[in-house]
Amino acid sequence: MRKGKFYIKTFGCQMNELDSELVRRMMEERGYEYTDDPKEADFVLINTCTVREKAARKAKHLLRYFSKREKTTVVMGCLAQQEKGKLLKWGADLVVGTRAFVEIPDLLENLNGSGVVCEEIGLHYRTDRRLNPGQYSAYVSIQYGCDNFCTFCVVPYTRGREYSRPAHEIVEEIKNLDSQGVVEITLLGQNVNSYHDGKYDFADLLKLVEDTIRNIKRVRFTSPNPRDFSYKVLKVVAESDVITPWIHLPLQSGSDRILRKMNRGYTKAEYLDQAAMIRDLMPYGTITTDIIVGFPGETEEDFEETLDVVRRVKYDGAYMFIYSPRPNTPAARYSGQVPYEVKLDRQRRLIDEVNRGIYERRRLFLGREGEVLIDGLSRKDPSESAGKLFNGLTVTVNGRYKPGTFVKVRINGIQGLTLKAEPLVVALR
Ligand code: SF4
């Protein structure tokens, strides 16, 4: 039996953050001690992402770095699922796939020499997990995997087929979190709005969660897909005072020709109708998005279509990526790969256009009152605190408040693209 200190480095999405949190909990229950300082660690776990080349490269360098320093190195996450045994050559002692991470403590205890475990071991999320001290917000996985096979995306190959957790299991986990004093949860999945456990669809699940919670004040969810959005879901969100009116609506491209090549399953017109429906139902809600520039074959006309959607929707936030060919994805083999400097130029113009819309949207909130859930001190000014409004917008508030505190505010300014507010009333947790 080998015990000792362990360190976890997490790359990528919230799904990875949740998986890392669960692995940490399991390791601590087995008597390993967590350290934030990798130099002290005997075991280094790297939870990887491969959605873009940069993330994959960073993880490999970190692996090589730690394997040279006599650390027992474990690679988990999407790069592990994608590369499997190849990572042993980079110095990994254990490579564990996206649906096998729950086995890491056992695998480490029986490790004699290096090993690879990537086959499905029946992923089950615990409903009785304990939280870190002071933790006021928690992720809850409702679904994993994806069946959509967008032609640029690795997720269906690294996280497998779509599976929706039984609603009763999710509700049980949320009851447990609620009883531990959590005030905010985020429901996680690759396509949350295609959730269906055979009995309940996503709108039903949101209603179940809404009826279950007592202490939790905010229920967020990510990531939905425009192709599966229903009026039923939007109505549940719009009529709720706990489900936050923040809708992440990944566009990816505004050109119907490129959307077809991406296999996204919706058209520009359908997407605009959905965005208009969201604005009608939740005028002070928020819409954020993901956009890829430079997808193979993208012309200046196609890119203009994307800019047109951005001008018409006026997003509240956006993640804007340069297309990065991913191993085993159809788009990586497409002709018409766009030159890097053209991608860079389009990304720069896209950012300018998106920010114009964001600034216009921010002005709508000037003078309005709201409640901010404090996340911590403002990075720019430690005499201020930063947090999120009910609709997910970030706000800085005068004063130093404890994370997890709710502060009633009036929005009185905009700095860059961040709202500024003055406190009205402080509600202690
Ligand atoms: S919906 Fe498309 S982009 Fe999203 S995870 Fe699935 S395949 Fe990837």
XYZ file of C-alpha atoms and ligand atoms in Angstrom:
437
model
C 0.000 0.000 0.000
C 1.656 3.294 -1.089
C 0.232 6.560 0.336
C 1.644 10.077 -0.006
C 0.867 13.518 -1.352
C -0.892 14.165 -4.636
C -1.433 17.158 -6.891
C -4.024 17.561 -9.661
C -3.584 19.860 -12.681
C -6.825 20.349 -14.613
C -7.075 21.552 -18.200
C -10.263 22.204 -20.198
C -13.957 22.371 -19.395
C -16.160 22.291 -16.304
C -16.689 18.552 -16.856
C -12.953 18.100 -16.237
C -13.087 20.344 -13.167
C -15.863 18.186 -11.723
C -14.020 14.930 -12.530
C -10.881 16.331 -10.834
C -12.900 17.331 -7.756
C -14.340 13.799 -7.526
C -10.913 12.146 -7.936
C -9.475 14.422 -5.246
C -12.269 13.433 -2.872
C -11.752 9.710 -3.545
C -7.979 9.959 -3.077
C -8.359 11.829 0.228
C -10.820 9.189 1.448
C -8.095 6.613 0.715
C -5.607 8.472 2.904
C -3.649 10.412 0.290
C -2.965 14.058 1.156
C -3.742 16.791 -1.387
C -1.124 19.491 -1.993
C -1.351 22.616 -4.143
C 2.424 22.459 -4.620
C 3.439 19.880 -7.250
C 7.035 19.934 -5.993
C 5.832 18.318 -2.737
C 3.707 15.708 -4.508
C 4.552 12.004 -4.905
C 1.693 11.560 -7.371
C 0.870 14.075 -10.117
C -2.489 13.711 -11.871
C -2.986 15.640 -15.118
C -6.613 15.952 -16.245
C -6.298 16.720 -19.919
C -8.224 18.405 -22.728
C -7.733 17.933 -26.451
C -10.442 20.200 -27.848
C -7.604 22.388 -29.223
C -3.974 21.580 -30.057
C -2.673 24.122 -27.515
C -4.318 22.390 -24.526
C -3.017 18.988 -25.634
C 0.522 20.334 -26.095
C 0.574 21.976 -22.655
C -0.482 18.711 -20.975
C 2.207 16.689 -22.758
C 4.937 19.132 -21.708
C 3.739 19.011 -18.122
C 3.774 15.211 -18.249
C 7.338 15.116 -19.528
C 8.373 17.686 -16.897
C 7.003 15.691 -13.950
C 8.015 12.265 -15.239
C 11.624 13.480 -15.289
C 11.297 14.452 -11.608
C 10.517 10.977 -10.180
C 6.803 11.694 -9.729
C 4.263 8.937 -10.320
C 2.315 10.527 -13.175
C -1.310 9.804 -14.002
C -2.931 11.161 -17.177
C -6.739 11.301 -17.282
C -9.314 13.161 -19.420
C -9.817 13.501 -23.162
C -6.168 13.379 -24.275
C -5.753 10.125 -22.298
C -8.798 8.667 -24.062
C -7.522 9.839 -27.430
C -3.828 8.922 -27.183
C -4.004 5.952 -24.778
C -0.690 4.000 -24.717
C 1.189 6.656 -26.687
C 1.331 8.721 -23.484
C 3.475 6.069 -21.782
C 6.271 7.189 -24.142
C 5.836 10.726 -22.758
C 6.512 9.369 -19.283
C 3.051 8.506 -17.940
C 2.875 5.728 -15.316
C -0.891 5.416 -15.637
C -3.244 6.505 -18.442
C -6.933 6.497 -17.511
C -9.795 7.191 -19.931
C -12.758 9.560 -19.467
C -15.038 6.805 -18.188
C -12.547 5.063 -15.930
C -11.285 7.842 -13.626
C -13.327 6.503 -10.705
C -10.869 3.606 -10.615
C -7.745 5.755 -10.129
C -7.258 5.086 -6.358
C -7.472 1.282 -6.904
C -5.264 1.414 -10.006
C -2.601 3.404 -8.139
C -2.577 0.926 -5.253
C -2.059 -1.981 -7.629
C 0.377 -0.197 -9.919
C 3.463 -2.330 -10.629
C 5.136 -0.769 -13.625
C 3.147 1.410 -16.057
C -0.408 0.805 -17.232
C -3.236 1.988 -19.488
C -6.954 1.738 -18.678
C -9.270 3.416 -21.118
C -12.180 1.106 -21.617
C -15.590 1.975 -20.164
C -15.818 0.910 -16.513
C -19.351 2.111 -16.007
C -19.045 5.712 -14.939
C -21.147 6.441 -11.889
C -21.251 9.804 -10.153
C -21.571 9.674 -6.398
C -24.644 11.275 -4.869
C -23.077 11.598 -1.386
C -19.994 13.620 -2.161
C -18.546 15.874 0.537
C -17.665 19.464 -0.365
C -14.442 21.405 0.221
C -14.593 23.734 3.263
C -16.308 27.024 2.321
C -17.480 25.690 -1.046
C -20.757 27.479 -1.917
C -21.074 26.499 -5.575
C -20.973 23.017 -7.128
C -21.115 21.301 -10.498
C -23.579 18.450 -11.008
C -23.128 16.188 -14.017
C -26.491 15.288 -15.601
C -25.223 13.731 -18.801
C -22.000 12.765 -20.485
C -20.856 11.961 -23.989
C -22.329 13.305 -27.225
C -24.039 11.844 -30.296
C -23.936 14.952 -32.491
C -20.571 14.438 -34.223
C -19.952 18.044 -35.224
C -17.192 17.604 -37.787
C -14.626 19.746 -35.897
C -15.148 18.181 -32.470
C -13.299 15.408 -30.623
C -15.788 15.024 -27.788
C -17.842 12.156 -29.278
C -14.556 10.228 -29.730
C -13.149 11.023 -26.272
C -16.246 11.108 -24.078
C -18.281 8.479 -25.933
C -21.992 8.105 -26.551
C -24.541 10.375 -24.918
C -25.855 9.080 -21.601
C -28.370 10.888 -19.352
C -28.106 10.083 -15.628
C -31.377 8.942 -14.001
C -33.259 11.996 -12.709
C -33.711 10.444 -9.239
C -29.932 10.078 -8.883
C -29.376 13.725 -9.889
C -32.083 14.922 -7.467
C -30.548 12.845 -4.652
C -27.118 14.396 -5.304
C -28.623 17.907 -5.336
C -30.491 17.255 -2.062
C -27.141 16.241 -0.536
C -25.447 19.430 -1.809
C -28.396 21.565 -0.662
C -28.130 20.109 2.852
C -24.436 21.057 2.966
C -25.250 24.754 2.403
C -24.475 25.156 -1.306
C -26.243 28.235 -2.760
C -25.476 27.701 -6.467
C -25.289 24.619 -8.695
C -24.379 24.237 -12.362
C -25.909 21.318 -14.259
C -23.272 19.965 -16.661
C -23.438 18.061 -19.927
C -22.236 18.310 -23.492
C -25.831 18.848 -24.705
C -27.914 19.420 -21.591
C -31.047 20.259 -23.567
C -31.091 16.815 -25.180
C -31.172 15.267 -21.707
C -33.698 12.423 -21.400
C -33.490 9.556 -18.912
C -36.313 7.653 -20.542
C -38.952 9.355 -18.405
C -37.932 12.976 -17.869
C -36.691 15.442 -20.488
C -34.585 18.527 -19.657
C -37.553 20.823 -18.921
C -38.960 18.170 -16.555
C -35.580 17.802 -14.840
C -35.332 21.572 -14.302
C -38.785 21.524 -12.692
C -37.796 18.577 -10.473
C -34.653 20.421 -9.347
C -36.616 23.617 -8.761
C -39.094 21.715 -6.536
C -36.284 19.916 -4.652
C -34.013 22.748 -3.553
C -34.362 24.693 -0.272
C -31.047 26.467 0.371
C -29.843 26.670 -3.249
C -30.737 30.059 -4.761
C -29.274 29.636 -8.258
C -29.433 26.813 -10.797
C -27.293 27.282 -13.928
C -26.761 24.857 -16.802
C -24.220 24.361 -19.595
C -23.815 23.523 -22.416
C -27.014 23.452 -24.467
C -27.039 22.991 -28.254
C -29.252 25.204 -30.485
C -30.366 22.125 -32.442
C -32.182 20.666 -29.381
C -33.640 23.822 -27.781
C -37.355 23.731 -27.052
C -39.818 26.493 -26.167
C -40.746 24.242 -23.195
C -37.242 24.589 -21.688
C -37.075 28.349 -22.275
C -40.472 28.858 -20.645
C -39.373 26.943 -17.524
C -36.269 29.155 -17.301
C -38.149 32.407 -17.981
C -40.790 31.658 -15.293
C -38.303 30.536 -12.610
C -36.762 32.649 -9.860
C -33.970 30.139 -9.216
C -33.000 28.893 -12.695
C -30.731 31.624 -14.000
C -31.696 33.361 -17.274
C -28.240 32.778 -18.766
C -28.413 30.851 -22.039
C -25.175 29.696 -23.634
C -26.105 29.318 -27.319
C -23.039 28.152 -29.321
C -23.358 29.512 -32.876
C -19.995 28.351 -34.252
C -20.750 29.936 -37.668
C -23.444 32.168 -39.209
C -23.104 30.684 -42.695
C -25.589 27.939 -43.641
C -22.988 26.407 -45.973
C -20.426 26.160 -43.137
C -23.068 25.016 -40.601
C -23.857 22.109 -42.930
C -20.133 21.274 -43.259
C -19.904 21.389 -39.443
C -22.950 19.074 -39.167
C -24.463 21.511 -36.639
C -28.068 20.663 -37.436
C -29.559 24.173 -37.557
C -29.619 27.101 -40.000
C -28.826 30.791 -39.537
C -32.544 31.640 -39.667
C -33.481 28.995 -37.071
C -30.697 30.199 -34.785
C -31.820 33.839 -35.076
C -35.422 32.831 -34.305
C -34.249 31.047 -31.158
C -32.160 34.015 -30.023
C -35.131 36.336 -30.647
C -37.387 34.000 -28.624
C -34.901 34.086 -25.715
C -34.720 37.904 -25.849
C -38.539 38.106 -25.882
C -38.957 35.739 -22.936
C -35.987 37.107 -20.921
C -35.116 40.695 -22.013
C -32.722 41.092 -19.061
C -31.424 37.542 -19.427
C -28.078 36.891 -21.113
C -27.015 35.038 -24.245
C -23.404 33.928 -24.624
C -21.899 31.900 -27.444
C -18.977 29.995 -29.020
C -17.778 30.951 -32.501
C -15.105 29.311 -34.656
C -13.336 31.363 -37.345
C -11.402 29.862 -40.237
C -13.287 26.550 -40.541
C -12.040 24.750 -43.693
C -13.498 26.394 -46.796
C -14.732 29.488 -44.929
C -14.861 32.416 -47.388
C -15.072 36.138 -46.623
C -18.797 35.898 -47.491
C -19.277 33.058 -44.963
C -17.487 35.121 -42.324
C -19.734 38.114 -43.123
C -22.709 35.854 -42.315
C -21.194 35.217 -38.864
C -20.673 38.953 -38.304
C -24.283 39.536 -39.366
C -25.571 37.160 -36.656
C -23.322 38.853 -34.075
C -24.703 42.295 -35.021
C -28.302 41.061 -34.812
C -28.092 39.029 -31.581
C -25.750 41.401 -29.646
C -24.280 38.800 -27.323
C -23.599 39.366 -23.635
C -20.401 37.321 -23.925
C -18.585 35.059 -26.374
C -15.724 32.559 -26.709
C -14.089 33.091 -30.085
C -11.737 30.425 -31.370
C -9.484 29.970 -34.359
C -10.271 26.641 -36.045
C -7.748 23.985 -34.911
C -7.729 20.646 -36.812
C -8.278 17.807 -34.280
C -7.101 14.197 -34.726
C -9.734 11.744 -36.018
C -12.264 14.504 -36.800
C -13.696 14.693 -40.367
C -12.973 18.445 -40.717
C -9.242 17.854 -40.199
C -9.251 16.055 -43.565
C -11.308 18.709 -45.391
C -9.695 20.679 -48.229
C -9.629 24.472 -48.129
C -7.771 24.833 -44.812
C -7.692 28.628 -44.161
C -4.239 30.306 -43.798
C -3.358 31.206 -40.188
C -3.007 34.973 -40.786
C -6.495 35.058 -42.370
C -7.907 33.242 -39.300
C -6.101 35.713 -37.028
C -7.489 38.709 -38.939
C -11.031 37.322 -38.816
C -10.755 36.585 -35.080
C -9.606 40.179 -34.454
C -12.552 41.638 -36.461
C -14.961 39.248 -34.769
C -13.783 40.304 -31.290
C -14.311 43.979 -32.203
C -17.843 43.298 -33.465
C -18.792 41.143 -30.482
C -17.464 43.729 -28.018
C -19.526 46.479 -29.677
C -22.642 44.413 -29.015
C -21.571 43.521 -25.476
C -21.053 47.187 -24.579
C -24.517 48.092 -25.930
C -26.076 45.293 -23.842
C -24.215 46.371 -20.706
C -25.729 49.869 -20.982
C -29.200 48.292 -20.587
C -28.329 47.454 -16.983
C -27.249 50.951 -15.861
C -29.429 52.123 -12.959
C -31.004 48.686 -12.476
C -30.971 46.897 -9.125
C -30.014 43.254 -8.705
C -28.416 40.686 -6.394
C -24.755 39.696 -6.752
C -23.379 36.337 -5.585
C -19.846 37.229 -4.489
C -17.024 35.035 -5.838
C -14.131 36.913 -4.239
C -12.139 40.139 -4.300
C -11.821 42.034 -7.568
C -8.549 41.182 -9.306
C -8.121 44.816 -10.350
C -8.975 46.530 -7.047
C -8.806 44.613 -3.711
C -11.099 47.188 -2.056
C -13.833 45.850 -4.311
C -15.480 42.431 -4.619
C -16.482 40.608 -7.790
C -19.424 38.330 -8.382
C -22.302 37.484 -10.675
C -25.790 38.880 -11.126
C -28.704 36.417 -11.360
C -28.295 36.449 -15.171
C -24.609 35.518 -14.921
C -23.121 38.947 -15.709
C -19.957 39.772 -13.768
C -20.143 42.846 -11.532
C -17.607 44.554 -9.267
C -19.058 45.982 -6.030
C -17.497 48.485 -3.619
C -16.510 46.718 -0.433
C -14.906 43.454 0.631
C -17.422 40.608 1.032
C -17.052 36.900 1.844
C -17.353 34.529 -1.154
C -20.835 33.031 -1.243
C -22.460 36.197 0.137
C -25.406 37.780 -1.689
C -25.254 41.582 -2.006
C -28.180 43.694 -3.273
C -26.782 46.366 -5.604
C -27.585 49.165 -8.020
C -25.592 49.157 -11.270
C -23.925 52.567 -11.559
C -21.193 52.185 -14.152
C -19.274 50.183 -16.753
C -15.492 49.738 -16.672
C -14.212 48.194 -19.902
C -16.990 45.629 -20.378
C -17.530 44.952 -16.657
C -20.496 46.369 -14.778
C -19.801 48.342 -11.603
C -22.241 48.573 -8.703
C -22.844 50.127 -5.320
C -24.102 47.935 -2.478
C -27.644 48.472 -1.165
C -28.125 45.555 1.306
C -25.850 42.639 2.295
C -27.508 39.219 2.935
C -25.073 37.031 4.934
C -24.957 33.333 3.988
S -22.520 19.088 -29.795
Fe -20.890 19.120 -31.311
S -19.416 20.583 -30.454
Fe -20.741 19.986 -28.785
S -19.706 18.272 -27.790
Fe -21.112 17.416 -29.306
S -19.907 17.107 -31.152
Fe -18.784 18.540 -29.820
